[in-house]
Structure formats: structure tokens, C-alpha cells
Amino acid sequence: MDNWICLDGEAEACISQRHARLSVEGEALRIQDLDSTNGTFVNSRRLGALQVELKEGDVIDWAQCVRAMVLRVGLEKEADPTADTSEF
């Protein structure tokens, strides 16, 4: 499945059409550069062909012109409203 993030201005000029892939595997969030021209960086290190597991606080730079920070990894499970939580 392809996901699309639309950019404009300077970012559009430096980001490749298929720049990087973010994927969720279980509780892990991973990023992989897709052989982009200007690179994908995690905490200032260029990924190259490596797939990296992201952790909370990691800083992602796409071509050093778009920056994002990982705020949370993993999915919170919603409370089951039908679960019996009463105490006896």
C-alpha cells in the first residue's frame, strides 16, 4: 500500500518522489531510504540501504529539508468497555 505525503515549496524540490518508507512491524516503527537522491537521516546519520527501527526522541531528516521527531512508538490499546473491572 502506498501512502502519500504532499509537500510544496522548497521541500518539493529536494525530496524524491519515492524517498523513504515508514513501516510498522508489531510494536516497532521502522524507516528505510528508497535510494533517494538527497538521503534520509536519523539523528544526523544517513541511512543508506539500512532499515532502522525508530525510537522515541529520534529525529528524522528527509534530504535535510524536512524534519520530524518521533514522539511515540507503539499503539495504545483502548480499554474494552465490556470488560468487567469491578472488584469484590
PDB file of C-alpha atoms in Angstrom:
ATOM      1  CA  MET A   1       0.000   0.000   0.000  1.00  0.00           C
ATOM      2  CA  ASP A   2       1.344   3.418  -0.910  1.00  0.00           C
ATOM      3  CA  ASN A   3       0.932   6.370   1.395  1.00  0.00           C
ATOM      4  CA  TRP A   4       1.248   9.909   0.171  1.00  0.00           C
ATOM      5  CA  ILE A   5       2.560  12.968   1.918  1.00  0.00           C
ATOM      6  CA  CYS A   6       2.135  16.155  -0.090  1.00  0.00           C
ATOM      7  CA  LEU A   7       4.867  18.783   0.082  1.00  0.00           C
ATOM      8  CA  ASP A   8       5.247  22.149  -1.541  1.00  0.00           C
ATOM      9  CA  GLY A   9       7.829  24.867  -1.896  1.00  0.00           C
ATOM     10  CA  GLU A  10      11.455  24.077  -1.036  1.00  0.00           C
ATOM     11  CA  ALA A  11      10.650  20.607   0.292  1.00  0.00           C
ATOM     12  CA  GLU A  12       9.157  19.523  -3.023  1.00  0.00           C
ATOM     13  CA  ALA A  13      12.403  20.431  -4.791  1.00  0.00           C
ATOM     14  CA  CYS A  14      14.691  18.337  -2.554  1.00  0.00           C
ATOM     15  CA  ILE A  15      12.559  15.278  -1.705  1.00  0.00           C
ATOM     16  CA  SER A  16      12.407  12.348  -4.142  1.00  0.00           C
ATOM     17  CA  GLN A  17       9.009  11.098  -5.312  1.00  0.00           C
ATOM     18  CA  ARG A  18       9.647   7.767  -3.563  1.00  0.00           C
ATOM     19  CA  HIS A  19      12.000   8.951  -0.852  1.00  0.00           C
ATOM     20  CA  ALA A  20      11.614   6.686   2.169  1.00  0.00           C
ATOM     21  CA  ARG A  21       9.327   4.034   3.607  1.00  0.00           C
ATOM     22  CA  LEU A  22       7.887   4.069   7.112  1.00  0.00           C
ATOM     23  CA  SER A  23       6.528   0.719   8.250  1.00  0.00           C
ATOM     24  CA  VAL A  24       5.024  -0.761  11.394  1.00  0.00           C
ATOM     25  CA  GLU A  25       6.057  -4.278  12.335  1.00  0.00           C
ATOM     26  CA  GLY A  26       4.351  -5.388  15.535  1.00  0.00           C
ATOM     27  CA  GLU A  27       5.163  -2.642  18.019  1.00  0.00           C
ATOM     28  CA  ALA A  28       8.191  -1.417  16.027  1.00  0.00           C
ATOM     29  CA  LEU A  29       8.247   1.633  13.749  1.00  0.00           C
ATOM     30  CA  ARG A  30      10.901   1.351  11.021  1.00  0.00           C
ATOM     31  CA  ILE A  31      12.235   3.652   8.315  1.00  0.00           C
ATOM     32  CA  GLN A  32      14.155   2.812   5.165  1.00  0.00           C
ATOM     33  CA  ASP A  33      15.543   5.114   2.491  1.00  0.00           C
ATOM     34  CA  LEU A  34      14.394   4.152  -1.013  1.00  0.00           C
ATOM     35  CA  ASP A  35      17.641   5.093  -2.760  1.00  0.00           C
ATOM     36  CA  SER A  36      16.695   8.775  -2.690  1.00  0.00           C
ATOM     37  CA  THR A  37      18.947  11.391  -4.247  1.00  0.00           C
ATOM     38  CA  ASN A  38      19.403  13.567  -1.143  1.00  0.00           C
ATOM     39  CA  GLY A  39      19.152  10.889   1.540  1.00  0.00           C
ATOM     40  CA  THR A  40      17.213  10.127   4.690  1.00  0.00           C
ATOM     41  CA  PHE A  41      18.855  10.747   8.065  1.00  0.00           C
ATOM     42  CA  VAL A  42      18.064   9.543  11.588  1.00  0.00           C
ATOM     43  CA  ASN A  43      19.789  11.502  14.340  1.00  0.00           C
ATOM     44  CA  SER A  44      22.099  13.064  11.713  1.00  0.00           C
ATOM     45  CA  ARG A  45      23.234   9.683  10.328  1.00  0.00           C
ATOM     46  CA  ARG A  46      22.461   8.878   6.703  1.00  0.00           C
ATOM     47  CA  LEU A  47      20.587   5.584   6.371  1.00  0.00           C
ATOM     48  CA  GLY A  48      21.891   4.370   3.023  1.00  0.00           C
ATOM     49  CA  ALA A  49      20.300   0.963   2.385  1.00  0.00           C
ATOM     50  CA  LEU A  50      19.756   0.234   6.082  1.00  0.00           C
ATOM     51  CA  GLN A  51      16.327  -0.195   7.621  1.00  0.00           C
ATOM     52  CA  VAL A  52      16.317   1.379  11.072  1.00  0.00           C
ATOM     53  CA  GLU A  53      13.959   0.882  14.000  1.00  0.00           C
ATOM     54  CA  LEU A  54      12.852   4.268  15.286  1.00  0.00           C
ATOM     55  CA  LYS A  55      12.698   5.088  18.965  1.00  0.00           C
ATOM     56  CA  GLU A  56      11.008   7.896  20.860  1.00  0.00           C
ATOM     57  CA  GLY A  57      13.005  11.094  20.504  1.00  0.00           C
ATOM     58  CA  ASP A  58      14.661  10.122  17.200  1.00  0.00           C
ATOM     59  CA  VAL A  59      14.930  12.977  14.699  1.00  0.00           C
ATOM     60  CA  ILE A  60      14.270  12.162  11.048  1.00  0.00           C
ATOM     61  CA  ASP A  61      15.517  14.420   8.253  1.00  0.00           C
ATOM     62  CA  TRP A  62      14.348  13.887   4.704  1.00  0.00           C
ATOM     63  CA  ALA A  63      17.029  15.356   2.412  1.00  0.00           C
ATOM     64  CA  GLN A  64      17.951  17.769   5.213  1.00  0.00           C
ATOM     65  CA  CYS A  65      14.979  19.968   4.309  1.00  0.00           C
ATOM     66  CA  VAL A  66      12.069  18.300   6.164  1.00  0.00           C
ATOM     67  CA  ARG A  67      12.463  17.359   9.835  1.00  0.00           C
ATOM     68  CA  ALA A  68      10.281  15.285  12.138  1.00  0.00           C
ATOM     69  CA  MET A  69      10.662  13.899  15.643  1.00  0.00           C
ATOM     70  CA  VAL A  70       9.328  10.549  16.797  1.00  0.00           C
ATOM     71  CA  LEU A  71       7.078  11.338  19.735  1.00  0.00           C
ATOM     72  CA  ARG A  72       5.669   7.904  20.490  1.00  0.00           C
ATOM     73  CA  VAL A  73       6.259   4.376  19.253  1.00  0.00           C
ATOM     74  CA  GLY A  74       3.661   1.622  19.583  1.00  0.00           C
ATOM     75  CA  LEU A  75      -0.061   1.620  19.751  1.00  0.00           C
ATOM     76  CA  GLU A  76      -2.003   2.188  22.899  1.00  0.00           C
ATOM     77  CA  LYS A  77      -4.661  -0.416  23.436  1.00  0.00           C
ATOM     78  CA  GLU A  78      -8.087   1.024  24.052  1.00  0.00           C
ATOM     79  CA  ALA A  79      -9.873  -0.127  27.160  1.00  0.00           C
ATOM     80  CA  ASP A  80     -12.508  -2.758  26.471  1.00  0.00           C
ATOM     81  CA  PRO A  81     -15.812  -1.136  27.536  1.00  0.00           C
ATOM     82  CA  THR A  82     -17.358  -4.604  28.024  1.00  0.00           C
ATOM     83  CA  ALA A  83     -14.616  -5.830  30.334  1.00  0.00           C
ATOM     84  CA  ASP A  84     -15.623  -6.364  33.936  1.00  0.00           C
ATOM     85  CA  THR A  85     -13.331  -4.237  36.064  1.00  0.00           C
ATOM     86  CA  SER A  86     -15.366  -4.341  39.258  1.00  0.00           C
ATOM     87  CA  GLU A  87     -13.829  -5.506  42.478  1.00  0.00           C
ATOM     88  CA  PHE A  88     -15.487  -7.803  45.006  1.00  0.00           C
TER      89      PHE A  88
END
